[in-house]
mmCIF file of C-alpha atoms in Angstrom:
data_model
loop_
_atom_site.group_PDB
_atom_site.id
_atom_site.type_symbol
_atom_site.label_atom_id
_atom_site.label_comp_id
_atom_site.label_asym_id
_atom_site.label_seq_id
_atom_site.Cartn_x
_atom_site.Cartn_y
_atom_site.Cartn_z
ATOM 1 C CA UNK A 1 -50.810 -12.264 25.963
ATOM 2 C CA UNK A 2 -47.773 -10.373 24.695
ATOM 3 C CA UNK A 3 -47.833 -8.206 21.573
ATOM 4 C CA UNK A 4 -45.985 -9.562 18.476
ATOM 5 C CA UNK A 5 -42.999 -7.387 18.274
ATOM 6 C CA UNK A 6 -42.899 -7.914 14.433
ATOM 7 C CA UNK A 7 -46.405 -6.340 14.094
ATOM 8 C CA UNK A 8 -46.103 -3.332 16.361
ATOM 9 C CA UNK A 9 -47.350 -0.084 15.025
ATOM 10 C CA UNK A 10 -44.242 1.813 13.841
ATOM 11 C CA UNK A 11 -45.150 4.442 11.255
ATOM 12 C CA UNK A 12 -42.499 6.377 9.366
ATOM 13 C CA UNK A 13 -41.209 9.023 11.651
ATOM 14 C CA UNK A 14 -39.500 12.485 11.109
ATOM 15 C CA UNK A 15 -35.792 12.596 11.377
ATOM 16 C CA UNK A 16 -34.439 11.856 14.892
ATOM 17 C CA UNK A 17 -37.777 10.486 16.011
ATOM 18 C CA UNK A 18 -38.416 6.847 17.202
ATOM 19 C CA UNK A 19 -41.473 4.870 18.558
ATOM 20 C CA UNK A 20 -41.307 3.672 22.092
ATOM 21 C CA UNK A 21 -43.037 0.804 23.917
ATOM 22 C CA UNK A 22 -42.652 -0.235 27.484
ATOM 23 C CA UNK A 23 -40.527 -3.367 27.926
ATOM 24 C CA UNK A 24 -43.345 -5.248 29.689
ATOM 25 C CA UNK A 25 -45.347 -5.130 26.478
ATOM 26 C CA UNK A 26 -42.859 -7.590 24.975
ATOM 27 C CA UNK A 27 -42.352 -9.721 27.970
ATOM 28 C CA UNK A 28 -45.592 -10.192 29.789
ATOM 29 C CA UNK A 29 -46.343 -13.535 28.196
ATOM 30 C CA UNK A 30 -43.278 -14.807 30.176
ATOM 31 C CA UNK A 31 -45.088 -14.335 33.507
ATOM 32 C CA UNK A 32 -48.043 -16.186 35.000
ATOM 33 C CA UNK A 33 -49.758 -13.018 36.181
ATOM 34 C CA UNK A 34 -49.381 -9.260 36.584
ATOM 35 C CA UNK A 35 -47.947 -9.504 40.115
ATOM 36 C CA UNK A 36 -45.055 -11.708 39.022
ATOM 37 C CA UNK A 37 -44.214 -9.351 36.101
ATOM 38 C CA UNK A 38 -44.333 -6.365 38.535
ATOM 39 C CA UNK A 39 -41.925 -8.197 40.888
ATOM 40 C CA UNK A 40 -39.619 -8.699 37.972
ATOM 41 C CA UNK A 41 -39.864 -5.000 37.037
ATOM 42 C CA UNK A 42 -39.134 -4.036 40.621
ATOM 43 C CA UNK A 43 -36.062 -6.427 40.719
ATOM 44 C CA UNK A 44 -34.649 -4.814 37.599
ATOM 45 C CA UNK A 45 -35.078 -1.377 39.167
ATOM 46 C CA UNK A 46 -33.201 -2.578 42.233
ATOM 47 C CA UNK A 47 -30.340 -3.849 40.081
ATOM 48 C CA UNK A 48 -30.165 -0.518 38.326
ATOM 49 C CA UNK A 49 -30.200 1.401 41.572
ATOM 50 C CA UNK A 50 -27.440 -0.827 42.945
ATOM 51 C CA UNK A 51 -25.393 -0.146 39.885
ATOM 52 C CA UNK A 52 -25.736 3.637 40.308
ATOM 53 C CA UNK A 53 -24.663 3.272 43.943
ATOM 54 C CA UNK A 54 -21.582 1.367 42.748
ATOM 55 C CA UNK A 55 -20.773 4.337 40.453
ATOM 56 C CA UNK A 56 -20.796 6.725 43.396
ATOM 57 C CA UNK A 57 -18.642 4.315 45.476
ATOM 58 C CA UNK A 58 -16.082 3.925 42.636
ATOM 59 C CA UNK A 59 -16.273 7.595 41.648
ATOM 60 C CA UNK A 60 -16.492 6.840 37.885
ATOM 61 C CA UNK A 61 -19.165 6.049 35.424
ATOM 62 C CA UNK A 62 -17.796 2.731 34.102
ATOM 63 C CA UNK A 63 -15.008 1.746 31.744
ATOM 64 C CA UNK A 64 -14.326 2.374 28.108
ATOM 65 C CA UNK A 65 -17.496 1.621 26.125
ATOM 66 C CA UNK A 66 -19.925 1.383 29.111
ATOM 67 C CA UNK A 67 -20.278 4.978 30.177
ATOM 68 C CA UNK A 68 -24.009 5.103 29.972
ATOM 69 C CA UNK A 69 -25.179 1.553 30.934
ATOM 70 C CA UNK A 70 -25.285 -0.554 34.089
ATOM 71 C CA UNK A 71 -22.082 -2.331 33.287
ATOM 72 C CA UNK A 72 -18.263 -2.465 33.924
ATOM 73 C CA UNK A 73 -16.236 -3.677 31.002
ATOM 74 C CA UNK A 74 -13.233 -3.484 28.809
ATOM 75 C CA UNK A 75 -12.193 -3.149 25.146
ATOM 76 C CA UNK A 76 -9.268 -4.469 23.183
ATOM 77 C CA UNK A 77 -8.093 -3.186 19.759
ATOM 78 C CA UNK A 78 -6.099 -5.510 17.492
ATOM 79 C CA UNK A 79 -5.229 -5.878 13.733
ATOM 80 C CA UNK A 80 -6.186 -8.817 11.626
ATOM 81 C CA UNK A 81 -5.547 -8.950 7.892
ATOM 82 C CA UNK A 82 -4.799 -5.196 7.856
ATOM 83 C CA UNK A 83 -8.220 -4.426 9.360
ATOM 84 C CA UNK A 84 -8.524 -2.900 12.842
ATOM 85 C CA UNK A 85 -11.104 -4.324 15.182
ATOM 86 C CA UNK A 86 -12.225 -3.096 18.481
ATOM 87 C CA UNK A 87 -13.678 -5.894 20.768
ATOM 88 C CA UNK A 88 -15.712 -5.267 23.903
ATOM 89 C CA UNK A 89 -16.506 -7.477 26.916
ATOM 90 C CA UNK A 90 -19.254 -6.129 29.145
ATOM 91 C CA UNK A 91 -20.614 -7.807 32.259
ATOM 92 C CA UNK A 92 -23.778 -6.292 33.690
ATOM 93 C CA UNK A 93 -24.789 -5.986 37.328
ATOM 94 C CA UNK A 94 -27.691 -8.433 36.691
ATOM 95 C CA UNK A 95 -25.354 -11.197 35.617
ATOM 96 C CA UNK A 96 -25.800 -10.674 31.919
ATOM 97 C CA UNK A 97 -22.663 -10.457 29.694
ATOM 98 C CA UNK A 98 -22.109 -9.447 26.168
ATOM 99 C CA UNK A 99 -18.984 -9.869 24.046
ATOM 100 C CA UNK A 100 -18.525 -8.539 20.560
ATOM 101 C CA UNK A 101 -17.134 -5.942 18.165
ATOM 102 C CA UNK A 102 -17.717 -2.324 17.803
ATOM 103 C CA UNK A 103 -19.460 -1.455 14.507
ATOM 104 C CA UNK A 104 -21.245 1.358 12.816
ATOM 105 C CA UNK A 105 -24.401 1.583 10.735
ATOM 106 C CA UNK A 106 -26.343 4.304 8.820
ATOM 107 C CA UNK A 107 -29.820 4.995 10.096
ATOM 108 C CA UNK A 108 -32.161 6.188 7.277
ATOM 109 C CA UNK A 109 -35.194 8.285 8.274
ATOM 110 C CA UNK A 110 -37.629 7.501 5.513
ATOM 111 C CA UNK A 111 -39.872 10.515 5.678
ATOM 112 C CA UNK A 112 -37.178 12.971 4.675
ATOM 113 C CA UNK A 113 -34.370 10.533 3.703
ATOM 114 C CA UNK A 114 -31.903 11.878 6.222
ATOM 115 C CA UNK A 115 -28.903 9.747 6.980
ATOM 116 C CA UNK A 116 -27.048 9.391 10.331
ATOM 117 C CA UNK A 117 -24.159 7.058 11.150
ATOM 118 C CA UNK A 118 -24.233 5.450 14.581
ATOM 119 C CA UNK A 119 -21.512 3.564 16.519
ATOM 120 C CA UNK A 120 -22.752 0.532 18.478
ATOM 121 C CA UNK A 121 -21.630 -2.762 19.985
ATOM 122 C CA UNK A 122 -22.346 -5.759 17.741
ATOM 123 C CA UNK A 123 -22.751 -8.781 20.124
ATOM 124 C CA UNK A 124 -21.223 -12.062 19.096
ATOM 125 C CA UNK A 125 -21.472 -13.904 22.382
ATOM 126 C CA UNK A 126 -24.618 -13.118 24.600
ATOM 127 C CA UNK A 127 -24.557 -16.394 26.596
ATOM 128 C CA UNK A 128 -21.419 -16.194 28.726
ATOM 129 C CA UNK A 129 -23.120 -14.571 31.785
ATOM 130 C CA UNK A 130 -24.848 -16.141 34.689
ATOM 131 C CA UNK A 131 -28.104 -14.709 33.319
ATOM 132 C CA UNK A 132 -29.180 -14.888 29.625
ATOM 133 C CA UNK A 133 -30.227 -11.898 27.602
ATOM 134 C CA UNK A 134 -33.990 -11.780 26.949
ATOM 135 C CA UNK A 135 -34.920 -12.795 23.480
ATOM 136 C CA UNK A 136 -37.630 -10.190 23.464
ATOM 137 C CA UNK A 137 -35.430 -7.334 22.442
ATOM 138 C CA UNK A 138 -32.262 -6.822 20.334
ATOM 139 C CA UNK A 139 -30.228 -4.354 22.266
ATOM 140 C CA UNK A 140 -29.834 -1.480 24.731
ATOM 141 C CA UNK A 141 -29.940 2.184 23.864
ATOM 142 C CA UNK A 142 -27.774 4.617 25.813
ATOM 143 C CA UNK A 143 -29.424 7.961 26.646
ATOM 144 C CA UNK A 144 -26.798 9.333 28.988
ATOM 145 C CA UNK A 145 -26.291 13.134 29.044
ATOM 146 C CA UNK A 146 -24.704 14.562 25.998
ATOM 147 C CA UNK A 147 -20.899 14.862 26.064
ATOM 148 C CA UNK A 148 -18.366 15.446 23.345
ATOM 149 C CA UNK A 149 -18.532 12.290 21.176
ATOM 150 C CA UNK A 150 -14.738 11.953 21.271
ATOM 151 C CA UNK A 151 -14.627 11.870 25.045
ATOM 152 C CA UNK A 152 -15.450 9.054 27.421
ATOM 153 C CA UNK A 153 -19.175 8.515 27.492
ATOM 154 C CA UNK A 154 -19.622 9.672 23.915
ATOM 155 C CA UNK A 155 -21.406 6.555 22.694
ATOM 156 C CA UNK A 156 -24.869 7.621 24.066
ATOM 157 C CA UNK A 157 -27.313 8.620 21.369
ATOM 158 C CA UNK A 158 -27.546 12.281 22.542
ATOM 159 C CA UNK A 159 -23.734 12.468 22.201
ATOM 160 C CA UNK A 160 -23.514 10.736 18.842
ATOM 161 C CA UNK A 161 -26.304 12.824 17.407
ATOM 162 C CA UNK A 162 -24.936 15.980 19.030
ATOM 163 C CA UNK A 163 -28.388 16.541 20.410
ATOM 164 C CA UNK A 164 -28.533 19.386 22.905
ATOM 165 C CA UNK A 165 -32.287 18.648 23.208
ATOM 166 C CA UNK A 166 -33.949 15.351 23.455
ATOM 167 C CA UNK A 167 -37.264 14.338 24.776
ATOM 168 C CA UNK A 168 -39.201 11.155 25.598
ATOM 169 C CA UNK A 169 -42.455 10.160 27.125
ATOM 170 C CA UNK A 170 -42.177 7.139 29.360
ATOM 171 C CA UNK A 171 -45.108 4.786 28.524
ATOM 172 C CA UNK A 172 -47.393 3.875 31.254
ATOM 173 C CA UNK A 173 -46.692 0.430 32.716
ATOM 174 C CA UNK A 174 -50.207 -0.845 32.248
ATOM 175 C CA UNK A 175 -51.606 0.717 29.056
ATOM 176 C CA UNK A 176 -49.351 -0.977 26.484
ATOM 177 C CA UNK A 177 -49.577 2.002 24.218
ATOM 178 C CA UNK A 178 -46.748 3.482 22.129
ATOM 179 C CA UNK A 179 -44.895 6.622 22.875
ATOM 180 C CA UNK A 180 -42.110 8.667 21.229
ATOM 181 C CA UNK A 181 -38.416 9.487 21.585
ATOM 182 C CA UNK A 182 -37.218 12.715 19.834
ATOM 183 C CA UNK A 183 -33.790 14.308 19.344
ATOM 184 C CA UNK A 184 -33.273 17.957 18.525
ATOM 185 C CA UNK A 185 -36.904 18.845 19.270
ATOM 186 C CA UNK A 186 -39.202 19.446 22.196
ATOM 187 C CA UNK A 187 -42.855 18.410 21.316
ATOM 188 C CA UNK A 188 -44.469 19.157 24.669
ATOM 189 C CA UNK A 189 -45.140 22.409 26.486
ATOM 190 C CA UNK A 190 -42.761 23.140 29.388
ATOM 191 C CA UNK A 191 -45.292 22.703 32.211
ATOM 192 C CA UNK A 192 -42.821 22.180 35.001
ATOM 193 C CA UNK A 193 -39.190 23.207 34.831
ATOM 194 C CA UNK A 194 -36.163 21.899 36.720
ATOM 195 C CA UNK A 195 -32.501 22.798 36.338
ATOM 196 C CA UNK A 196 -30.004 20.174 35.162
ATOM 197 C CA UNK A 197 -26.940 20.390 37.457
ATOM 198 C CA UNK A 198 -23.577 19.428 35.925
ATOM 199 C CA UNK A 199 -21.456 17.017 37.976
ATOM 200 C CA UNK A 200 -17.895 16.593 36.587
ATOM 201 C CA UNK A 201 -17.573 13.331 38.456
ATOM 202 C CA UNK A 202 -20.557 11.757 36.761
ATOM 203 C CA UNK A 203 -21.123 13.914 33.596
ATOM 204 C CA UNK A 204 -23.438 11.406 31.910
ATOM 205 C CA UNK A 205 -26.103 11.407 34.606
ATOM 206 C CA UNK A 206 -29.042 13.869 34.765
ATOM 207 C CA UNK A 207 -29.008 15.663 38.144
ATOM 208 C CA UNK A 208 -31.866 18.096 39.080
ATOM 209 C CA UNK A 209 -32.324 20.894 41.631
ATOM 210 C CA UNK A 210 -34.996 19.356 43.859
ATOM 211 C CA UNK A 211 -35.955 21.981 46.454
ATOM 212 C CA UNK A 212 -38.851 20.941 48.594
ATOM 213 C CA UNK A 213 -41.391 18.108 48.956
ATOM 214 C CA UNK A 214 -44.895 18.338 50.229
ATOM 215 C CA UNK A 215 -47.357 15.555 51.084
ATOM 216 C CA UNK A 216 -50.783 17.102 50.571
ATOM 217 C CA UNK A 217 -50.069 20.577 52.090
ATOM 218 C CA UNK A 218 -47.507 19.394 54.654
ATOM 219 C CA UNK A 219 -43.906 20.142 53.940
ATOM 220 C CA UNK A 220 -41.395 17.358 54.597
ATOM 221 C CA UNK A 221 -38.450 18.845 56.553
ATOM 222 C CA UNK A 222 -35.199 18.514 54.677
ATOM 223 C CA UNK A 223 -31.515 19.159 55.289
ATOM 224 C CA UNK A 224 -29.811 20.891 52.353
ATOM 225 C CA UNK A 225 -27.139 18.181 52.374
ATOM 226 C CA UNK A 226 -29.786 15.611 51.273
ATOM 227 C CA UNK A 227 -30.189 17.358 47.911
ATOM 228 C CA UNK A 228 -26.961 19.135 47.252
ATOM 229 C CA UNK A 229 -23.481 17.885 46.084
ATOM 230 C CA UNK A 230 -20.759 17.824 48.698
ATOM 231 C CA UNK A 231 -17.182 18.914 47.951
ATOM 232 C CA UNK A 232 -16.408 15.560 46.306
ATOM 233 C CA UNK A 233 -19.632 15.947 44.059
ATOM 234 C CA UNK A 234 -21.402 13.182 45.954
ATOM 235 C CA UNK A 235 -25.046 13.400 46.795
ATOM 236 C CA UNK A 236 -27.645 15.214 44.686
ATOM 237 C CA UNK A 237 -30.839 14.065 42.943
ATOM 238 C CA UNK A 238 -30.569 12.083 39.697
ATOM 239 C CA UNK A 239 -33.400 11.386 37.186
ATOM 240 C CA UNK A 240 -32.989 7.773 35.998
ATOM 241 C CA UNK A 241 -35.305 5.948 33.677
ATOM 242 C CA UNK A 242 -33.866 2.518 34.555
ATOM 243 C CA UNK A 243 -34.794 2.733 38.212
ATOM 244 C CA UNK A 244 -38.455 1.886 38.983
ATOM 245 C CA UNK A 245 -39.018 3.186 42.631
ATOM 246 C CA UNK A 246 -37.717 6.590 43.776
ATOM 247 C CA UNK A 247 -35.017 6.193 46.390
ATOM 248 C CA UNK A 248 -34.385 8.764 49.193
ATOM 249 C CA UNK A 249 -31.608 8.801 51.780
ATOM 250 C CA UNK A 250 -32.858 6.871 54.767
ATOM 251 C CA UNK A 251 -33.018 9.696 57.199
ATOM 252 C CA UNK A 252 -35.259 11.710 54.833
ATOM 253 C CA UNK A 253 -37.399 8.760 53.938
ATOM 254 C CA UNK A 254 -38.260 8.090 57.587
ATOM 255 C CA UNK A 255 -39.716 11.548 57.804
ATOM 256 C CA UNK A 256 -41.371 11.297 54.434
ATOM 257 C CA UNK A 257 -42.949 7.962 55.399
ATOM 258 C CA UNK A 258 -44.135 9.224 58.890
ATOM 259 C CA UNK A 259 -45.975 12.233 57.240
ATOM 260 C CA UNK A 260 -47.485 10.055 54.495
ATOM 261 C CA UNK A 261 -48.898 7.573 57.092
ATOM 262 C CA UNK A 262 -50.256 10.347 59.204
ATOM 263 C CA UNK A 263 -52.019 11.964 56.127
ATOM 264 C CA UNK A 264 -53.623 8.676 55.289
ATOM 265 C CA UNK A 265 -54.876 8.443 58.888
ATOM 266 C CA UNK A 266 -56.739 5.646 60.569
ATOM 267 C CA UNK A 267 -59.418 5.130 57.821
ATOM 268 C CA UNK A 268 -56.992 2.712 56.032
ATOM 269 C CA UNK A 269 -54.854 0.837 58.556
ATOM 270 C CA UNK A 270 -51.347 -0.330 57.538
ATOM 271 C CA UNK A 271 -50.911 -3.906 56.537
ATOM 272 C CA UNK A 272 -48.904 -5.719 59.175
ATOM 273 C CA UNK A 273 -47.086 -7.893 56.626
ATOM 274 C CA UNK A 274 -46.437 -5.782 53.606
ATOM 275 C CA UNK A 275 -45.394 -7.499 50.318
ATOM 276 C CA UNK A 276 -41.823 -7.622 49.052
ATOM 277 C CA UNK A 277 -39.487 -4.821 50.121
ATOM 278 C CA UNK A 278 -42.310 -2.322 50.714
ATOM 279 C CA UNK A 279 -42.875 -1.008 54.287
ATOM 280 C CA UNK A 280 -46.027 1.017 53.991
ATOM 281 C CA UNK A 281 -48.916 -0.847 52.413
ATOM 282 C CA UNK A 282 -52.769 -0.650 52.740
ATOM 283 C CA UNK A 283 -55.362 -3.256 51.846
ATOM 284 C CA UNK A 284 -57.161 -2.610 48.515
ATOM 285 C CA UNK A 285 -60.955 -2.389 48.539
ATOM 286 C CA UNK A 286 -62.139 -5.997 47.874
ATOM 287 C CA UNK A 287 -65.309 -4.628 46.373
ATOM 288 C CA UNK A 288 -63.407 -2.776 43.792
ATOM 289 C CA UNK A 289 -63.973 0.732 45.112
ATOM 290 C CA UNK A 290 -61.353 3.462 44.450
ATOM 291 C CA UNK A 291 -58.990 4.106 47.292
ATOM 292 C CA UNK A 292 -57.439 7.538 47.353
ATOM 293 C CA UNK A 293 -54.042 8.418 48.825
ATOM 294 C CA UNK A 294 -52.247 11.724 49.626
ATOM 295 C CA UNK A 295 -50.653 13.534 46.744
ATOM 296 C CA UNK A 296 -46.905 14.336 46.616
ATOM 297 C CA UNK A 297 -45.651 17.688 45.283
ATOM 298 C CA UNK A 298 -41.978 18.033 44.145
ATOM 299 C CA UNK A 299 -40.649 21.613 43.803
ATOM 300 C CA UNK A 300 -37.551 22.310 41.856
ATOM 301 C CA UNK A 301 -35.482 25.395 42.638
ATOM 302 C CA UNK A 302 -38.237 27.342 44.249
ATOM 303 C CA UNK A 303 -41.821 26.952 45.565
ATOM 304 C CA UNK A 304 -44.040 28.166 42.810
ATOM 305 C CA UNK A 305 -46.610 26.435 40.415
ATOM 306 C CA UNK A 306 -44.196 26.463 37.450
ATOM 307 C CA UNK A 307 -41.655 24.452 39.318
ATOM 308 C CA UNK A 308 -43.995 21.885 40.896
ATOM 309 C CA UNK A 309 -44.360 18.213 39.749
ATOM 310 C CA UNK A 310 -47.728 16.973 41.011
ATOM 311 C CA UNK A 311 -47.820 13.184 41.761
ATOM 312 C CA UNK A 312 -51.089 11.397 42.552
ATOM 313 C CA UNK A 313 -52.433 7.842 42.875
ATOM 314 C CA UNK A 314 -50.440 5.365 40.647
ATOM 315 C CA UNK A 315 -47.387 7.746 40.743
ATOM 316 C CA UNK A 316 -47.409 7.609 44.606
ATOM 317 C CA UNK A 317 -48.497 4.036 45.396
ATOM 318 C CA UNK A 318 -48.302 0.807 43.387
ATOM 319 C CA UNK A 319 -50.836 -1.972 43.555
ATOM 320 C CA UNK A 320 -49.378 -5.427 44.020
ATOM 321 C CA UNK A 321 -51.672 -8.220 44.812
ATOM 322 C CA UNK A 322 -54.336 -6.916 47.166
ATOM 323 C CA UNK A 323 -52.120 -4.138 48.638
ATOM 324 C CA UNK A 324 -51.413 -0.519 47.738
ATOM 325 C CA UNK A 325 -47.854 0.223 48.677
ATOM 326 C CA UNK A 326 -46.026 3.466 48.961
ATOM 327 C CA UNK A 327 -43.904 3.611 45.776
ATOM 328 C CA UNK A 328 -40.877 5.332 47.462
ATOM 329 C CA UNK A 329 -38.182 3.699 49.586
ATOM 330 C CA UNK A 330 -35.171 4.679 51.752
ATOM 331 C CA UNK A 331 -31.657 3.431 51.465
ATOM 332 C CA UNK A 332 -28.325 3.962 53.085
ATOM 333 C CA UNK A 333 -26.895 6.127 50.324
ATOM 334 C CA UNK A 334 -26.298 9.903 50.280
ATOM 335 C CA UNK A 335 -28.130 10.600 46.952
ATOM 336 C CA UNK A 336 -31.689 10.432 45.597
ATOM 337 C CA UNK A 337 -32.900 8.668 42.530
ATOM 338 C CA UNK A 338 -36.138 9.889 40.938
ATOM 339 C CA UNK A 339 -37.529 6.794 39.244
ATOM 340 C CA UNK A 340 -40.020 5.810 36.529
ATOM 341 C CA UNK A 341 -42.963 4.886 38.787
ATOM 342 C CA UNK A 342 -43.103 8.592 39.522
ATOM 343 C CA UNK A 343 -42.486 9.601 35.922
ATOM 344 C CA UNK A 344 -44.771 7.127 34.086
ATOM 345 C CA UNK A 345 -46.668 8.850 31.242
ATOM 346 C CA UNK A 346 -44.733 12.179 31.946
ATOM 347 C CA UNK A 347 -43.121 13.982 28.936
ATOM 348 C CA UNK A 348 -39.471 14.688 29.669
ATOM 349 C CA UNK A 349 -37.496 17.266 27.697
ATOM 350 C CA UNK A 350 -33.731 17.343 28.492
ATOM 351 C CA UNK A 351 -32.032 20.500 27.208
ATOM 352 C CA UNK A 352 -28.308 20.539 27.922
ATOM 353 C CA UNK A 353 -27.757 23.828 26.130
ATOM 354 C CA UNK A 354 -30.034 25.563 28.679
ATOM 355 C CA UNK A 355 -29.351 23.062 31.482
ATOM 356 C CA UNK A 356 -33.096 22.418 31.969
ATOM 357 C CA UNK A 357 -35.447 19.446 32.288
ATOM 358 C CA UNK A 358 -39.124 20.001 31.535
ATOM 359 C CA UNK A 359 -41.876 17.795 32.862
ATOM 360 C CA UNK A 360 -45.176 17.597 31.065
ATOM 361 C CA UNK A 361 -47.690 15.613 33.137
ATOM 362 C CA UNK A 362 -49.811 12.955 31.277
ATOM 363 C CA UNK A 363 -48.112 13.728 27.940
ATOM 364 C CA UNK A 364 -48.496 10.219 26.699
ATOM 365 C CA UNK A 365 -51.724 8.983 28.217
#
């Protein structure tokens, strides 16, 4: 049963702080079982990854009002009765479309009565697309990297709030608990540090300096070109909370998958017909026993404990039906996406003044 969105726990928060819930909390009543909901989540992640790939191919982040979302659209400004209106028309990669007017509203933080005016799109027509917007939520929040609010891309919340620091903890898929989104503050210790790498071709995306990857204690060989920008600022590693499964360039993924399979060994044979788009799946223990898989260690910038993100169990594999499947995939693109399956329940603190991203493992469990 889904949670009544009108009765969610949402206590008064300090200024620039908001309560977060995972989207599945609102939508799970629409699915017959967990596997169908998971399939829908994976499909959304695939749509988002396809959108990011289209950005790279088009060498731009979108048009006009859509700098931080998976959409390509346009705006029109006109006068009516001496009042200037700015209309938008945004089709999304998933087939959804929204048409409306740009508007502004003042947010009031009740604990300290601080006021903040925010620009947003006020939808007037949400039914023109091939796919309808879900009635479970009211809008989309842009969290693209902070840029000058007067420049293209300046409609994201970090840009509008002029927040050089913002932090969020991605709620776990299964727990259904609330989490938090903060601006101008970093509530978690900086357990693992990565550098944020500016990319002038895609200034709203969050690129990080991934250095090495280990599966258990075996290093996955890597070509520098797989992680670094080329002369046209293509490539690199982007952290994206809209993509579910981490995507690697195909050549790297083949090596990664080979080492993972060899570390699992013969005790758990690979399923001959894996589910969905997965290619490395293992049968779950029908008696309910715990099945353990190799750990994955991501190092950022250098190989030392302070730069390592340690991934184990549900951050490495995902359970769908009676199969545990490797929650990474390869694709025919020249850049990597670090997705939310690997970052679930991890506290993320983005600091664009210092160009750092801090990971705090299990911050919102």
